[in-house]
Coordinates of N, CA, C and O in Angstrom, one line a residue:
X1 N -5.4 -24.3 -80.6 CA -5.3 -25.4 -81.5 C -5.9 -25.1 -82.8 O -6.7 -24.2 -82.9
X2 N -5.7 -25.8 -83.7 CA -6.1 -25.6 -85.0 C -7.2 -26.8 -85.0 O -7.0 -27.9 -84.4
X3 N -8.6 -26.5 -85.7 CA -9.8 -26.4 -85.8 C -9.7 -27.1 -87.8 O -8.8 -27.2 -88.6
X4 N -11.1 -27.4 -87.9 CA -11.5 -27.9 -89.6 C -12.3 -27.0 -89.6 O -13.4 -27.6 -89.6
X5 N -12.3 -25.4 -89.6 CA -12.9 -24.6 -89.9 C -13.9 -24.5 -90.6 O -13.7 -23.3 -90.8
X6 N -15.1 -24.8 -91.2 CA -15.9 -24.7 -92.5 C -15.4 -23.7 -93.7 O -14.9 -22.6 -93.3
X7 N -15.4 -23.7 -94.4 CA -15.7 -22.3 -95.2 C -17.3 -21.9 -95.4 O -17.7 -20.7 -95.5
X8 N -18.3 -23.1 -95.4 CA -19.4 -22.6 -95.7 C -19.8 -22.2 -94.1 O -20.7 -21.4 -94.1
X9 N -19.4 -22.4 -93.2 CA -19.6 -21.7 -91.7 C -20.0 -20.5 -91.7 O -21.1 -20.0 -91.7
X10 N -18.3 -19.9 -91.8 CA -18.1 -18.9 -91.8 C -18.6 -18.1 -93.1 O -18.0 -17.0 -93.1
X11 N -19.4 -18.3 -94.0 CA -20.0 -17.8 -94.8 C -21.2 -17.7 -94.6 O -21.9 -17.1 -95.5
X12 N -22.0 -18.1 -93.5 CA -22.9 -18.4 -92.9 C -24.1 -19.2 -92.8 O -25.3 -18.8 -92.6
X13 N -23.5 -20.5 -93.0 CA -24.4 -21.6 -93.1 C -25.0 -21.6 -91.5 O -24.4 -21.1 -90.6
X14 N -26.2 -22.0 -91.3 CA -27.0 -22.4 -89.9 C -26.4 -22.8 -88.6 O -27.4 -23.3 -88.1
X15 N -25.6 -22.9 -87.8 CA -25.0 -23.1 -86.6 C -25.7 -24.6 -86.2 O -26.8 -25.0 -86.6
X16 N -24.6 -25.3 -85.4 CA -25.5 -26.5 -85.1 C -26.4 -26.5 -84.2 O -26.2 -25.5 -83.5
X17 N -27.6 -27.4 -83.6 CA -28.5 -26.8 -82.6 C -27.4 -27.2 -81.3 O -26.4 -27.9 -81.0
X18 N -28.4 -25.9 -80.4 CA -27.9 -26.2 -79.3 C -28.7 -26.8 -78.2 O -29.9 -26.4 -78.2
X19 N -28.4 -27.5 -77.4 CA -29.5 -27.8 -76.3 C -28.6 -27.4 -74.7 O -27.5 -27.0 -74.6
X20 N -29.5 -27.6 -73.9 CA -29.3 -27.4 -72.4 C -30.1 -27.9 -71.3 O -31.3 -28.2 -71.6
X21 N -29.6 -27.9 -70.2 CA -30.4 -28.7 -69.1 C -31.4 -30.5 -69.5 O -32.6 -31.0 -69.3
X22 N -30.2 -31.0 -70.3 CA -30.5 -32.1 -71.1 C -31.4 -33.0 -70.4 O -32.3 -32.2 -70.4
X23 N -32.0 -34.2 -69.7 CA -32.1 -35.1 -69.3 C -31.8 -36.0 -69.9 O -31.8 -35.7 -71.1
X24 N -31.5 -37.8 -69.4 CA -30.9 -38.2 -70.1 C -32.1 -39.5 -71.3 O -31.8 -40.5 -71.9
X25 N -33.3 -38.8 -71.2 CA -33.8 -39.5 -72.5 C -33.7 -38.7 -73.7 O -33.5 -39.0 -74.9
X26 N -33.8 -37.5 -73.3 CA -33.7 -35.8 -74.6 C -32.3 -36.4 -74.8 O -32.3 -36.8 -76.0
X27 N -31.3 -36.7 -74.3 CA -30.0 -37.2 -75.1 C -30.0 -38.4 -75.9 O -29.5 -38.3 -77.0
X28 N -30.6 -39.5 -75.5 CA -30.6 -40.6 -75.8 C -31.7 -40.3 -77.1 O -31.6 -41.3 -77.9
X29 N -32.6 -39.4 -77.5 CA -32.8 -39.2 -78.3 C -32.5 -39.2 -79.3 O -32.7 -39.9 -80.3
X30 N -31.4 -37.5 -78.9 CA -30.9 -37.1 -80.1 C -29.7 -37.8 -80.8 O -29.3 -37.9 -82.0
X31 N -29.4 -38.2 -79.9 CA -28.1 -39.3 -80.4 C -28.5 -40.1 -81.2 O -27.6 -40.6 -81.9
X32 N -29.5 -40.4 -81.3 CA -30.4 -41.8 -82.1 C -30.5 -41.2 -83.5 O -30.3 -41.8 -84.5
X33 N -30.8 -39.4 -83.3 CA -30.9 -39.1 -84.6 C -30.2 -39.1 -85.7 O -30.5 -38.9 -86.8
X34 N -28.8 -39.4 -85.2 CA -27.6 -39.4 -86.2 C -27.4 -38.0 -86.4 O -26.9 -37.9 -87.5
X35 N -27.4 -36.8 -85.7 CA -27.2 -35.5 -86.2 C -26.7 -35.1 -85.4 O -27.2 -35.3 -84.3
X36 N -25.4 -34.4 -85.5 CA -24.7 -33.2 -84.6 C -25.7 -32.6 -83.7 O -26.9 -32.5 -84.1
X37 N -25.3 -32.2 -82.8 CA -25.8 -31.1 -81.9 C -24.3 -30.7 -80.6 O -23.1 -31.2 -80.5
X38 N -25.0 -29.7 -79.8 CA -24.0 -28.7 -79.0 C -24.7 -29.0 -78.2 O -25.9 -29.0 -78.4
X39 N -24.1 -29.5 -76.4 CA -24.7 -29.4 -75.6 C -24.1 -28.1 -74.8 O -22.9 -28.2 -74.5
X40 N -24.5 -27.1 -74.6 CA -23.9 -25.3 -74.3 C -23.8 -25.7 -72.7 O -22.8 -25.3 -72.1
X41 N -24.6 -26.4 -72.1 CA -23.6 -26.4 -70.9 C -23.0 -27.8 -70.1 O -23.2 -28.2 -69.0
X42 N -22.4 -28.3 -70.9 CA -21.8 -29.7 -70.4 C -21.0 -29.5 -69.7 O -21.1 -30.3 -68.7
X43 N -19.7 -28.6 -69.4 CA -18.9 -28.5 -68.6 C -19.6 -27.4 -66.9 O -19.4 -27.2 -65.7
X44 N -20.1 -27.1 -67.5 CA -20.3 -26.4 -66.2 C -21.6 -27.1 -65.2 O -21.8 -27.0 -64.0
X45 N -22.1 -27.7 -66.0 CA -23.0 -28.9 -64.9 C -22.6 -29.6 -64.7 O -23.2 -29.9 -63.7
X46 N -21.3 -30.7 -64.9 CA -21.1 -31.4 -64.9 C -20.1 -31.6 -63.6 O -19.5 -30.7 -63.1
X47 N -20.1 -32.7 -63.2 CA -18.6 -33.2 -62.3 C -17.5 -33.4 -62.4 O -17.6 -34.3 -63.3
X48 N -16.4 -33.5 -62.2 CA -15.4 -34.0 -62.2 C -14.4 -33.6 -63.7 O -13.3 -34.1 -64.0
X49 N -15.3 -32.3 -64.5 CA -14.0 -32.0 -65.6 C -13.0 -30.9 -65.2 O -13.2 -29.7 -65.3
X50 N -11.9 -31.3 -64.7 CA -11.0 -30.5 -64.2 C -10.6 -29.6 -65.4 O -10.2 -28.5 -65.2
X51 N -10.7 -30.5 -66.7 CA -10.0 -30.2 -67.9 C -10.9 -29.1 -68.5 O -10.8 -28.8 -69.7
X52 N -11.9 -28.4 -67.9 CA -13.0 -27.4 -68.4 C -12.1 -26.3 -69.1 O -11.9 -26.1 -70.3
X53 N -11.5 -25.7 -67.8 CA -10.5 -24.1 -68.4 C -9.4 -24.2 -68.8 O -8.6 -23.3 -68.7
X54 N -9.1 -26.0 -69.5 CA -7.9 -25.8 -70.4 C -7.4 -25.4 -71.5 O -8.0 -26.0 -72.4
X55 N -6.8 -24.7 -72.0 CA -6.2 -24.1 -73.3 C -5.9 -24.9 -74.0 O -6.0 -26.1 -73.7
X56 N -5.5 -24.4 -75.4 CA -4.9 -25.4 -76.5 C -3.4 -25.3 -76.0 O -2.5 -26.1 -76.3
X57 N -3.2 -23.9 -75.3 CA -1.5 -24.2 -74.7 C -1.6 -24.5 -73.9 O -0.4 -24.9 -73.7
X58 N -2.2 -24.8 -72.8 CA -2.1 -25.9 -71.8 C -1.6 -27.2 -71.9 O -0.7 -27.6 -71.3
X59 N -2.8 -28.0 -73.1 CA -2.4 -28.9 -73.6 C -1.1 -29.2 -74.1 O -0.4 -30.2 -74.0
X60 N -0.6 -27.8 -74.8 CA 1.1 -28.2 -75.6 C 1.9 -28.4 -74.1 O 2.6 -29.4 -74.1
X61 N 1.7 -27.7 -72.8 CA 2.4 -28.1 -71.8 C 2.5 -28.9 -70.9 O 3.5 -29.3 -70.3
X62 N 0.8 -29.6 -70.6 CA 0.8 -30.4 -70.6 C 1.3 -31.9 -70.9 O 1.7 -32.7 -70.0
X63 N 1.3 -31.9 -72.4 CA 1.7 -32.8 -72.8 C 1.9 -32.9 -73.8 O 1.3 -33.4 -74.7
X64 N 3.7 -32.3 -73.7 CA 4.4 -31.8 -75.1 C 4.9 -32.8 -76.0 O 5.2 -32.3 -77.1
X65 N 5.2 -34.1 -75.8 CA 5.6 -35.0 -76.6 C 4.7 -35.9 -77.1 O 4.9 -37.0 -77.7
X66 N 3.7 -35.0 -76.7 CA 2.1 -36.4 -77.6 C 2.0 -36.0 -79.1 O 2.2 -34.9 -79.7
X67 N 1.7 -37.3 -79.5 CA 1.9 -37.2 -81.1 C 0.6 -36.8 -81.7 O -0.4 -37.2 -81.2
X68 N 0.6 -35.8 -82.8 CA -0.6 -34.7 -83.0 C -0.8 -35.0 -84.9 O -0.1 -34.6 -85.9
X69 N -1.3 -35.4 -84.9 CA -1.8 -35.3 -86.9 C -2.1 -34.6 -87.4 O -3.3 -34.4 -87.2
X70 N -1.5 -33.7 -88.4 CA -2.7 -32.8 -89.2 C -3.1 -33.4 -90.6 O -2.4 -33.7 -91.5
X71 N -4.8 -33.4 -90.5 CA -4.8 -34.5 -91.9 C -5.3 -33.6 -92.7 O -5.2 -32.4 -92.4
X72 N -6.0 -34.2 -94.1 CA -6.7 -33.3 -95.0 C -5.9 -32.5 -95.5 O -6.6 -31.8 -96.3
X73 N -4.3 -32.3 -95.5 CA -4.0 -31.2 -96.3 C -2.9 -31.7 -97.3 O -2.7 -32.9 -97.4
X74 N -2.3 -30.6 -98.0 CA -1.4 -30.8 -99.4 C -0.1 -31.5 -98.5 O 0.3 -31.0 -97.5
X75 N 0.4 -32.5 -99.3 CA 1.3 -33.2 -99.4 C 0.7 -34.4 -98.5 O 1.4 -35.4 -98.4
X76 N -0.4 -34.4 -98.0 CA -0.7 -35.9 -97.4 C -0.4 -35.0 -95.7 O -0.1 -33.9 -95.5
X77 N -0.8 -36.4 -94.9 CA -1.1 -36.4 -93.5 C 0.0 -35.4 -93.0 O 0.6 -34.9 -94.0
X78 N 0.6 -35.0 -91.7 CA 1.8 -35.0 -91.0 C 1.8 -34.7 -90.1 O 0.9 -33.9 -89.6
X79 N 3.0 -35.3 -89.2 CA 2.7 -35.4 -88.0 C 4.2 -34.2 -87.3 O 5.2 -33.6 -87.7
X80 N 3.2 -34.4 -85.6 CA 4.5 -33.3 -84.9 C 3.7 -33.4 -83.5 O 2.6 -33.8 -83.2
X81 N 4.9 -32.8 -82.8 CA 3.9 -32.9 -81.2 C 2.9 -32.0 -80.9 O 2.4 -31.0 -81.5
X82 N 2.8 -32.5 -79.9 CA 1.2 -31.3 -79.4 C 2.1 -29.7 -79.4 O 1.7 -28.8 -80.1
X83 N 3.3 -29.6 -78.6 CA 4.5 -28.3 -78.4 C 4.6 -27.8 -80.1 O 4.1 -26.7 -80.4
X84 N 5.0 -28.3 -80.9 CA 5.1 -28.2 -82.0 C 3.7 -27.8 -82.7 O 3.6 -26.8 -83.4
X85 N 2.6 -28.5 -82.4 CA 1.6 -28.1 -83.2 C 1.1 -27.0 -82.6 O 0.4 -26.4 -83.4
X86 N 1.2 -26.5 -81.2 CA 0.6 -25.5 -80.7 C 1.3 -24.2 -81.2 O 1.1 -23.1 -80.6
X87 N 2.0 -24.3 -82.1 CA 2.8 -23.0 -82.9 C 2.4 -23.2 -84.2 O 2.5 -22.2 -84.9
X88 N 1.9 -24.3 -84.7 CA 1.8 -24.1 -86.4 C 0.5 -23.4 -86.3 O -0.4 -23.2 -85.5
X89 N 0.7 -22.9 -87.8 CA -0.7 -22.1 -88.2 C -1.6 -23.1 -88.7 O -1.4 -24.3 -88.7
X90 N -2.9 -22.4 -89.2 CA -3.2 -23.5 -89.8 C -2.9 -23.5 -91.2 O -2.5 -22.5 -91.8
X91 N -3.2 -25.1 -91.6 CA -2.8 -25.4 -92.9 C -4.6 -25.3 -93.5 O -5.7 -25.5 -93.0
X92 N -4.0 -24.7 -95.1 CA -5.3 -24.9 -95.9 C -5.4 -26.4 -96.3 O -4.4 -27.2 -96.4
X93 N -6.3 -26.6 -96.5 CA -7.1 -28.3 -96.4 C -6.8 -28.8 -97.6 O -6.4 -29.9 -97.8
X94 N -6.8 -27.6 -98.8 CA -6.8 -28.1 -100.0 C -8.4 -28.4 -100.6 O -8.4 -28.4 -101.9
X95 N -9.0 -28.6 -100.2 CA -10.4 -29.0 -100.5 C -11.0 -28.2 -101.8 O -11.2 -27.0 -101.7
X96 N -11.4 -28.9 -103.1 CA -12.0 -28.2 -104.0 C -13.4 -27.8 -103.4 O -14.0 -26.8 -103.9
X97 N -14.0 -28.3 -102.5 CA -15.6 -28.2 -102.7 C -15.4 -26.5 -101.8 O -14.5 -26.4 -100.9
X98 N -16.0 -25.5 -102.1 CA -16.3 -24.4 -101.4 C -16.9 -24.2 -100.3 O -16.8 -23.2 -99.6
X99 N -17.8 -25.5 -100.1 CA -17.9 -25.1 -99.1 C -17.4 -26.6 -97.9 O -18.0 -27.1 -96.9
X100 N -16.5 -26.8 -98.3 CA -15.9 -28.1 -97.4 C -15.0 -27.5 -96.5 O -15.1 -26.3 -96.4
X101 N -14.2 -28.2 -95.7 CA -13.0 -27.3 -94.1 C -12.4 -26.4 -94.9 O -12.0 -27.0 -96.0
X102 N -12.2 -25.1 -94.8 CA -11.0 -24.4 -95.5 C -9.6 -24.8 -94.7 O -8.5 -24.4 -95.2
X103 N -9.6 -25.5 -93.8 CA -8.0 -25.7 -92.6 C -8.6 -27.3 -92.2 O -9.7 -27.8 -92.0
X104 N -7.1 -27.9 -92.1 CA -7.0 -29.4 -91.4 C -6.9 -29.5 -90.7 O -5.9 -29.1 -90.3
X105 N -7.9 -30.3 -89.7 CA -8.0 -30.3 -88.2 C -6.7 -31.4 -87.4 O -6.5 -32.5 -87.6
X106 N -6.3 -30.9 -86.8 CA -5.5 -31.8 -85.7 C -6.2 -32.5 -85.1 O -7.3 -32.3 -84.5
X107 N -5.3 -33.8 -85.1 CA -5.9 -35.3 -84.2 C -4.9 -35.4 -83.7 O -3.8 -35.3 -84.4
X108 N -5.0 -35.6 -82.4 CA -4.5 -36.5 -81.0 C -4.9 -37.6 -80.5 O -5.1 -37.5 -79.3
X109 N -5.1 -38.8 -81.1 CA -5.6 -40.0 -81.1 C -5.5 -40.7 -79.7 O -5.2 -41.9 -79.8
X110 N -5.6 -40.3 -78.6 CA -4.8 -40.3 -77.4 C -5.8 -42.4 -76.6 O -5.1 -43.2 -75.9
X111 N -6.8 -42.4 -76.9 CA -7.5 -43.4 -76.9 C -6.7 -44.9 -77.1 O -6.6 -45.9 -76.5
X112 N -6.3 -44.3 -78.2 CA -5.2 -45.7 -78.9 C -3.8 -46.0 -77.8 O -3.1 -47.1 -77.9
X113 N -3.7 -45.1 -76.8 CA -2.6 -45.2 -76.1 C -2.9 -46.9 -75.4 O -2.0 -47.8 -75.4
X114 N -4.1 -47.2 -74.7 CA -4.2 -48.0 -74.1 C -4.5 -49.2 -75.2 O -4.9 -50.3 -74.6
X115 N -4.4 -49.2 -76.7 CA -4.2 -50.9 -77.2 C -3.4 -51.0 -77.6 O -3.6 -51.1 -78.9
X116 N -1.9 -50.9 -77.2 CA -0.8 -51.1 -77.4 C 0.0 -50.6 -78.7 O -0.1 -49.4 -79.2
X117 N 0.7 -51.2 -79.1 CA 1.3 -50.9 -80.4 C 2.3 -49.1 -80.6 O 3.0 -48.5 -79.8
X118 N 2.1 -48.8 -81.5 CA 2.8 -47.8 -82.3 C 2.7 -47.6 -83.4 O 2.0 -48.3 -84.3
X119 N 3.7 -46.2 -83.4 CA 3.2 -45.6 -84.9 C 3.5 -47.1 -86.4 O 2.9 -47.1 -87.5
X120 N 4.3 -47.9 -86.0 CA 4.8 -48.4 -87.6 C 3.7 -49.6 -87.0 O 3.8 -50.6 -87.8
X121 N 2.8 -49.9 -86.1 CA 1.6 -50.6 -86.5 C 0.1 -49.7 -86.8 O -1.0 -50.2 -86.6
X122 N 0.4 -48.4 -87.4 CA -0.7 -47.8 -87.9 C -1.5 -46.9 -87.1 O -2.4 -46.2 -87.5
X123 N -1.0 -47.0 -85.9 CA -1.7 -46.4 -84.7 C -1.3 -44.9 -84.7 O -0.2 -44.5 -85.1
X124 N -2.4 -43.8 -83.9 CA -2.0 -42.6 -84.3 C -1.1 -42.1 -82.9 O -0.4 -41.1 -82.8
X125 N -1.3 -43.2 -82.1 CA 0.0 -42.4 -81.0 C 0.7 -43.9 -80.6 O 0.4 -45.0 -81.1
X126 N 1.6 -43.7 -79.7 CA 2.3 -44.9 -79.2 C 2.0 -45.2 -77.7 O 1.3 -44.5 -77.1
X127 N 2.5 -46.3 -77.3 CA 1.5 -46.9 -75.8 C 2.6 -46.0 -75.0 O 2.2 -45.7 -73.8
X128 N 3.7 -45.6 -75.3 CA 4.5 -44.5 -74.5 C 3.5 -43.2 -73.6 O 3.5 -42.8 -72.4
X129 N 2.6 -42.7 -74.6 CA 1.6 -42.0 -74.4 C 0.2 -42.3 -73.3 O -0.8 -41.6 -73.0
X130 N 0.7 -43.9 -72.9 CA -0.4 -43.9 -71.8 C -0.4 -43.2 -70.1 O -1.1 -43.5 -69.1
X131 N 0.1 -42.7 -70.0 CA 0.4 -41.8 -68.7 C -0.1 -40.3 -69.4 O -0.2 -39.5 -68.5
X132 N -0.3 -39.9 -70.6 CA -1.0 -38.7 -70.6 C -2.9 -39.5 -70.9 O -3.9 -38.9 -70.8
X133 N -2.6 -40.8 -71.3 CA -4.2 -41.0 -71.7 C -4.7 -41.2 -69.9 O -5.5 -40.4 -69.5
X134 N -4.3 -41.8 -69.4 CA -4.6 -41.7 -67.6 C -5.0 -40.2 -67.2 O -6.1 -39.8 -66.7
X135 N -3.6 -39.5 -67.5 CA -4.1 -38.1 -67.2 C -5.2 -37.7 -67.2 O -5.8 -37.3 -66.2
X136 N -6.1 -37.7 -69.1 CA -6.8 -37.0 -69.5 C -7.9 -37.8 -68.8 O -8.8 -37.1 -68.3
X137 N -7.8 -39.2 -68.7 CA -9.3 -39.4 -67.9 C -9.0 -39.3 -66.7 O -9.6 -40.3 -66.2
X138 N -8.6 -38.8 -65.9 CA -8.7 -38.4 -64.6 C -9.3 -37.3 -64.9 O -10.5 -37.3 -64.9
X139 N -8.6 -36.3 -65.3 CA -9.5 -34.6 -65.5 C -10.9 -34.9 -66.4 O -11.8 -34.1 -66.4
X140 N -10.9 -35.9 -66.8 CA -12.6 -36.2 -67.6 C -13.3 -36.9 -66.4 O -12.9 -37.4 -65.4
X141 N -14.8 -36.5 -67.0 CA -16.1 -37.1 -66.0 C -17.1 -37.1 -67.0 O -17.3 -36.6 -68.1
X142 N -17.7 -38.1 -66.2 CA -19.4 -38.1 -66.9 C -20.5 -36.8 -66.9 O -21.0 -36.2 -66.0
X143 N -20.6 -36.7 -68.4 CA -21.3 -35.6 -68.4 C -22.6 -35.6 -67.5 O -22.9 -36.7 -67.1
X144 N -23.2 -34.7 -67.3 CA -24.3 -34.7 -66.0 C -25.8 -35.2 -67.4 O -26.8 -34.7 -66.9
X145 N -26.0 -35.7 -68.3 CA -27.1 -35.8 -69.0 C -26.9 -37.3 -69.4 O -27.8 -37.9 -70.0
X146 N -25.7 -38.0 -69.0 CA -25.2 -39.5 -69.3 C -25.5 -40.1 -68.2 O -25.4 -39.4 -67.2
X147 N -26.0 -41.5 -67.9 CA -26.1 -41.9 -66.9 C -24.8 -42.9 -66.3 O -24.5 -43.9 -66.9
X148 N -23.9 -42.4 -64.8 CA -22.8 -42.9 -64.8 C -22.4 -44.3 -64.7 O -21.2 -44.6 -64.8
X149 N -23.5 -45.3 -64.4 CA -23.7 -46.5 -64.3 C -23.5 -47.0 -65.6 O -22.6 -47.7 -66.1
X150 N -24.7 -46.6 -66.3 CA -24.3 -47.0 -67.8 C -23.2 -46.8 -68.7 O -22.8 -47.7 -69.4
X151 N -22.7 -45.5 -68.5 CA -21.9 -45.0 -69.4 C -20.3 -44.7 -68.6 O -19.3 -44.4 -69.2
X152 N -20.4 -45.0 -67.3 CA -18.9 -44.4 -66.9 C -17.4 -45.9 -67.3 O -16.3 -45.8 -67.9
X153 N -17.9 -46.7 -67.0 CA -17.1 -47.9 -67.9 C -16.6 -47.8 -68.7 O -15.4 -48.1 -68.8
X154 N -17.4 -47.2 -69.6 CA -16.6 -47.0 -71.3 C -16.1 -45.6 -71.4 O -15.1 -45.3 -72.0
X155 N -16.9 -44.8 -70.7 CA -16.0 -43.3 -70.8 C -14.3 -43.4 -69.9 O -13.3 -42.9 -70.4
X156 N -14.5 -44.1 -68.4 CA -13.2 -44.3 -68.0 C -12.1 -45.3 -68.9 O -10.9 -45.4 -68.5
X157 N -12.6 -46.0 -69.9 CA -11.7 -46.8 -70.5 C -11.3 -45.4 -71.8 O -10.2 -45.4 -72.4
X158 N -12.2 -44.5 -72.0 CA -11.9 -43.8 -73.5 C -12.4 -42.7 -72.9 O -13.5 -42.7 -72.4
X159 N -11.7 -41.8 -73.0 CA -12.3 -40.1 -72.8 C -12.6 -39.3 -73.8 O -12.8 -38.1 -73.6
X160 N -12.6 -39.9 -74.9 CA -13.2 -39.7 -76.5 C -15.2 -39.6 -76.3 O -16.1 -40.5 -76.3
X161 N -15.0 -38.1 -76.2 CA -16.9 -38.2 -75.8 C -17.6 -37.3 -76.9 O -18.8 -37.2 -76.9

């Protein structure tokens, strides 16, 4: 899949922190901080992500007629399926600042499947698309640093984590 690359990244700005063997107040922390971080082993502690060793072409096979955005770039937004997007290159962003995305990341808005509507009500996928949003939370779980009482409710309603 195509990524919002940095340019200052890859020029070598600082990496985001990483953490591991979290517990769930060190999370509840950092989340408070308002700052990115990498948890390095979420998938492999965890339960229930079937979706661990999937590809970006898995996903195109998956679920080839899901609707895919690429934003940020010249001529404005556009759209194509996941099949389709798993062939485009990336696009440059366009971005004057040097060190902003050099490439426009793809969105699969797949969350939106379950509050109805469609694309000509603004929405980035259509409710046609709720049998891949089912899917994806089936193969999703609560990460092992979340607690599932608290948090599995809203993660089983949205697999956006």
């Amino acid at each position: 899949g195509g990524g919002g690359g940095s340019k200052a990244r890859e020029g070598g700005m600082a990496p985001l922190p990483r953490h591991a063997a979290l517990d769930g107040a060190t999370f509840a922390a950092l989340v408070r901080r308002g700052a990115p971080f990498v948890v390095s082993d979420a998938l492999e502690r965890s339960a229930g992500f079937a979706m661990r060793n999937w590809t970006c072409d898995e996903f195109a096979v998956r679920f080839p007629d899901a609707a895919v955005t690429l934003h940020y770039v010249a001529g404005g937004d556009k759209r194509s399926t996941m099949a389709e997007s798993a062939v485009l290159g990336d696009e440059p962003s366009g971005c004057p600042d040097p060190d902003g995305p050099a490439h426009g990341p793809r969105y699969w808005g797949i969350k939106e499947a379950a509050f109805g509507g469609g694309y000509d009500e603004g929405r980035a996928v259509s409710e046609a698309e709720t049998p891949y949003l089912e899917a994806v939370k089936e193969a999703a779980g609560v990460p092992y640093f979340m607690d599932p009482a608290a948090n599995g409710g809203e993660l089983g309603a949205s697999p956006e984590v």
